XYZ file of C-alpha atoms in Angstrom:
346
model
C 0.000 0.000 0.000
C 1.562 3.325 -0.998
C 1.951 6.155 1.481
C -0.673 8.424 -0.134
C -3.355 5.710 -0.071
C -2.513 4.788 3.522
C -2.680 8.440 4.567
C -6.089 8.897 2.851
C -7.561 5.845 4.612
C -6.144 7.001 7.932
C -7.737 10.446 7.546
C -11.073 8.864 6.544
C -11.089 6.651 9.641
C -10.269 9.579 11.866
C -13.119 11.611 10.418
C -15.550 8.661 10.563
C -14.718 7.696 14.124
C -14.460 11.297 15.171
C -18.170 11.885 14.643
C -19.078 9.304 17.269
C -16.229 10.425 19.462
C -17.404 14.024 19.276
C -20.927 13.066 20.323
C -19.507 11.067 23.192
C -17.348 13.985 24.257
C -20.358 16.309 24.129
C -22.408 14.066 26.417
C -19.511 13.918 28.877
C -19.675 17.692 29.278
C -23.033 17.532 31.070
C -25.193 15.274 33.193
C -28.801 15.316 34.430
C -29.028 15.828 38.180
C -32.032 14.341 40.027
C -32.761 13.562 43.669
C -33.343 9.884 42.835
C -34.621 7.533 40.125
C -38.084 6.591 41.457
C -40.875 9.138 41.378
C -44.677 9.272 41.228
C -47.025 10.386 38.492
C -47.616 14.168 38.612
C -44.879 14.619 41.211
C -42.924 17.871 41.036
C -39.220 17.033 41.036
C -36.068 19.155 41.132
C -33.911 18.806 38.041
C -30.762 20.517 36.816
C -27.846 20.059 34.463
C -24.422 19.335 35.885
C -22.112 21.544 33.830
C -18.676 19.976 34.172
C -16.717 22.636 32.271
C -18.829 25.711 33.149
C -19.934 26.109 29.539
C -22.593 28.715 28.821
C -25.902 26.867 28.317
C -28.449 28.622 26.098
C -31.468 26.454 26.897
C -32.615 23.086 28.251
C -35.799 21.208 27.362
C -36.983 18.029 29.104
C -38.997 15.196 27.523
C -40.511 11.840 28.487
C -42.164 9.654 25.830
C -41.943 12.539 23.376
C -43.882 14.911 25.649
C -42.153 18.085 26.794
C -42.170 18.682 30.545
C -41.965 22.400 31.188
C -39.355 23.480 33.740
C -40.385 26.118 36.262
C -38.023 27.322 38.991
C -35.798 24.318 38.551
C -38.627 21.766 38.738
C -40.616 19.670 36.287
C -43.933 17.920 36.882
C -44.015 14.262 35.821
C -47.284 14.586 33.940
C -46.719 11.222 32.250
C -49.816 9.444 30.861
C -48.271 5.937 30.981
C -46.279 4.797 33.959
C -43.309 2.497 34.441
C -39.711 2.536 33.252
C -38.961 5.726 31.340
C -36.112 7.695 29.783
C -35.886 11.344 30.768
C -34.290 13.283 27.901
C -32.681 16.684 28.335
C -32.005 18.605 25.126
C -29.178 20.994 25.977
C -28.297 23.857 23.613
C -24.956 25.616 24.003
C -22.457 27.465 21.788
C -24.665 27.093 18.672
C -24.791 23.315 19.098
C -26.782 20.839 21.146
C -26.620 17.478 22.866
C -29.249 15.032 24.121
C -28.707 13.692 27.634
C -30.624 10.709 29.012
C -31.430 9.371 32.460
C -33.373 6.216 33.333
C -36.210 6.867 35.762
C -39.222 4.965 37.050
C -42.599 6.708 37.253
C -44.905 4.965 39.722
C -48.608 5.191 40.542
C -49.643 8.205 42.621
C -51.755 6.238 45.118
C -51.696 3.011 47.127
C -53.970 0.301 45.630
C -57.322 -0.064 47.354
C -58.117 -3.471 48.824
C -61.238 -5.433 47.848
C -62.809 -8.655 48.958
C -65.761 -10.513 47.428
C -69.275 -11.732 48.067
C -70.555 -14.890 46.384
C -73.833 -14.361 44.525
C -74.155 -17.800 42.916
C -72.263 -21.031 42.354
C -72.517 -22.880 39.052
C -71.075 -26.221 37.900
C -67.826 -26.145 35.937
C -65.960 -28.890 34.074
C -63.417 -30.256 36.538
C -61.229 -31.308 33.597
C -61.012 -27.775 32.206
C -57.591 -26.230 32.808
C -59.055 -22.737 32.508
C -56.887 -20.102 30.837
C -59.351 -17.637 29.325
C -62.952 -16.714 30.134
C -65.310 -14.174 28.559
C -69.050 -13.579 28.133
C -70.643 -12.568 24.860
C -74.438 -12.317 24.381
C -75.003 -14.372 27.527
C -72.771 -17.252 26.392
C -69.546 -18.081 28.187
C -66.488 -18.658 25.994
C -63.597 -20.532 27.563
C -60.051 -21.374 26.550
C -58.331 -24.308 28.243
C -54.663 -25.212 28.431
C -52.103 -28.004 28.641
C -50.732 -29.771 25.614
C -53.120 -32.432 24.395
C -55.988 -30.924 26.427
C -56.184 -27.380 25.043
C -59.480 -26.243 23.565
C -61.811 -23.399 22.699
C -65.272 -23.865 24.205
C -68.720 -22.388 24.070
C -70.376 -23.031 27.449
C -73.808 -22.756 29.092
C -72.601 -21.160 32.316
C -75.716 -22.111 34.297
C -75.313 -25.845 33.717
C -71.621 -26.060 32.874
C -72.537 -27.948 29.690
C -70.129 -27.513 26.792
C -72.230 -26.433 23.791
C -69.409 -26.565 21.259
C -65.717 -27.318 21.398
C -62.698 -26.979 19.135
C -59.591 -28.887 20.203
C -56.166 -27.420 19.550
C -53.393 -29.464 18.028
C -51.571 -31.343 20.798
C -48.441 -29.252 20.196
C -50.206 -26.115 21.488
C -50.844 -24.956 25.055
C -53.990 -22.813 25.004
C -54.092 -19.497 26.859
C -56.307 -16.366 26.995
C -59.145 -15.409 24.656
C -61.369 -12.468 23.803
C -64.365 -11.779 21.535
C -64.504 -8.737 19.244
C -66.492 -7.858 16.104
C -67.719 -11.365 15.356
C -64.354 -13.015 15.943
C -62.726 -14.955 18.767
C -59.031 -14.402 19.367
C -57.109 -17.097 21.246
C -53.510 -17.198 22.457
C -51.116 -20.067 22.974
C -48.420 -20.009 25.607
C -44.876 -20.410 24.259
C -45.484 -21.253 20.598
C -45.697 -17.504 19.761
C -48.844 -18.263 17.766
C -52.466 -17.230 18.154
C -55.687 -18.143 16.368
C -58.710 -16.261 15.046
C -62.117 -17.967 14.826
C -65.539 -17.099 13.478
C -67.834 -16.433 16.441
C -70.835 -18.104 14.791
C -69.434 -21.563 14.151
C -65.952 -21.493 15.794
C -64.374 -22.115 12.390
C -60.716 -21.127 12.375
C -60.143 -18.127 10.129
C -56.487 -17.308 10.607
C -53.273 -17.665 12.616
C -51.093 -14.808 13.854
C -47.581 -14.516 15.255
C -46.399 -12.532 18.265
C -44.102 -9.564 17.838
C -41.928 -8.358 20.707
C -44.117 -9.788 23.469
C -42.506 -12.660 25.310
C -45.323 -15.241 25.562
C -49.105 -15.572 25.367
C -50.945 -15.275 28.702
C -54.145 -13.205 28.942
C -56.280 -11.433 26.347
C -59.056 -8.811 26.508
C -60.379 -5.886 24.457
C -61.896 -2.423 24.886
C -64.004 -2.573 21.727
C -61.190 -1.205 19.566
C -57.871 -2.826 20.470
C -56.732 -6.020 22.147
C -54.791 -6.161 25.406
C -52.272 -8.994 25.731
C -50.319 -10.010 28.841
C -47.102 -11.982 28.460
C -45.914 -12.756 32.000
C -43.828 -9.594 32.300
C -44.754 -6.132 33.579
C -45.956 -5.259 30.077
C -49.487 -5.450 28.696
C -49.391 -5.048 24.924
C -51.822 -3.284 22.582
C -52.686 -5.320 19.483
C -54.423 -4.083 16.348
C -57.273 -6.601 15.805
C -57.096 -6.198 12.021
C -53.357 -6.767 11.619
C -52.511 -8.353 15.028
C -49.470 -6.065 15.124
C -48.301 -4.950 18.580
C -48.718 -1.173 18.642
C -47.324 -0.342 22.063
C -47.732 -1.389 25.660
C -48.327 -0.216 29.190
C -46.459 -1.332 32.295
C -48.287 -2.380 35.462
C -47.111 -0.430 38.509
C -48.063 0.268 42.101
C -47.037 3.328 44.095
C -43.916 1.418 45.139
C -42.735 -0.734 42.243
C -43.254 -2.143 38.775
C -45.233 -5.376 39.038
C -45.377 -8.366 36.693
C -47.441 -11.599 36.692
C -50.699 -10.269 35.185
C -52.363 -13.384 33.802
C -55.954 -13.762 32.556
C -57.500 -10.401 31.607
C -60.929 -8.772 31.489
C -61.689 -5.199 30.404
C -64.516 -3.309 32.164
C -65.142 0.459 32.066
C -61.564 1.562 31.494
C -60.048 -0.982 33.887
C -58.223 -4.241 33.291
C -59.007 -6.970 35.793
C -56.067 -9.375 35.872
C -55.584 -12.611 37.768
C -52.217 -12.615 39.523
C -50.268 -15.695 38.422
C -50.161 -18.400 41.120
C -52.048 -16.199 43.600
C -55.629 -16.088 44.874
C -55.919 -12.447 43.932
C -56.741 -10.091 41.097
C -55.385 -6.671 40.135
C -57.519 -3.750 38.999
C -55.379 -1.838 36.495
C -56.008 1.541 34.902
C -56.008 0.580 31.216
C -54.593 3.954 30.168
C -51.795 4.518 32.661
C -50.959 1.033 33.970
C -51.525 2.075 37.592
C -52.680 -0.790 39.797
C -55.599 0.923 41.504
C -56.957 -2.052 43.425
C -56.256 -5.601 44.545
C -58.996 -8.198 45.111
C -58.320 -10.881 47.711
C -60.005 -14.121 46.621
C -58.641 -16.038 49.582
C -60.854 -18.951 50.648
C -62.500 -19.436 47.263
C -60.346 -22.418 46.296
C -61.374 -24.214 49.493
C -65.001 -24.193 48.326
C -64.388 -26.487 45.328
C -63.842 -30.244 45.287
C -60.320 -30.977 46.488
C -58.433 -33.429 44.254
C -54.901 -34.187 43.050
C -55.265 -32.201 39.841
C -56.642 -29.070 41.515
C -54.704 -25.965 40.515
C -54.763 -22.200 41.049
C -57.409 -19.528 40.605
C -57.548 -18.456 36.962
C -60.301 -17.071 34.763
C -62.300 -13.867 35.166
C -65.304 -12.793 33.100
C -67.669 -9.860 33.544
C -71.371 -10.322 32.787
C -72.557 -6.883 31.582
C -76.282 -7.584 32.058
C -75.926 -9.026 35.544
C -73.110 -6.574 36.413
C -71.208 -9.289 38.253
C -67.900 -11.082 37.827
C -67.495 -14.806 37.253
C -64.320 -16.487 38.470
C -63.034 -20.041 38.507
C -59.725 -21.890 38.456
C -57.734 -24.599 36.734
C -59.584 -27.891 37.180
C -62.169 -26.367 39.498
C -65.633 -27.933 39.506
C -67.346 -24.628 40.317
C -67.803 -21.273 38.630
C -68.480 -18.471 41.121
C -70.562 -15.389 40.443
C -69.305 -12.635 42.711
C -69.516 -8.952 43.470
C -66.450 -6.994 44.565
C -66.532 -5.202 47.902
C -64.101 -2.448 48.825
C -62.654 -2.854 52.308
C -63.145 0.165 54.551
């Protein structure tokens, strides 16, 4: 290689690498100063820029999720619509240039979750062999998804008698999970196969398959009349477009103290997501816009009211009956379906 060619390549590399190096140097000039990393929604927090070289700063703008948070007297208000793990961005302008600084923060719910218990209104028979994963009412009929490989199914059920009116069995390679009904279609998840199914509501004929995007697994499913909500065993509940089944964002479930995972079977009612807590006799009441866990329902004692047997498993399955204005809950291999009302503890 001749000297001129070597010199040209060397200069090119210096210029190419220098761009990244310059950006890195710029970010090292400043830092975002906060009093901590955990805050609450709508909390006013002190924020400033650590100026390591005493450079004249022209302006600073702060953003979370693309929304500008106006600084007043050295404070910003965390008016953040969706809670959870966030990136606070500070756009610093100085000397006719600018740099973006970032800081990881966690925005938590503003209030402690309220505690609920339950009152049993009715008890109905339920198939003791049904490993319940999804439950939802539509036009007075109960639709149920069951799990375990070789036992997974989609069912249409008479809730008063427990009789299965119609059933579609999944291939033995699939482990059935949550379901929901929207616009004449039934959507059903599977657990770890990263595959879901779409059926015709009238005859349960399979119409299509769909694949998961970034979500980890298939757990619970619900809808608000426009989009689907999908839990995946993490702190995230994903928004799915029912026409394309593309994941179009997510919310994170949080209390006033921490981010919380384990939302399982889902039901949407009046702006809230009711979610069974995996492996627990409890249910979360989640704000479907912000992710704040606003309530916790203690279903302790309910499992003791069903037939005790070797295959008995945990509470799972929640469905709201809009005409009766009550919730129906059951569990995996429970022989009873309970109609309940929720009672806030004083």
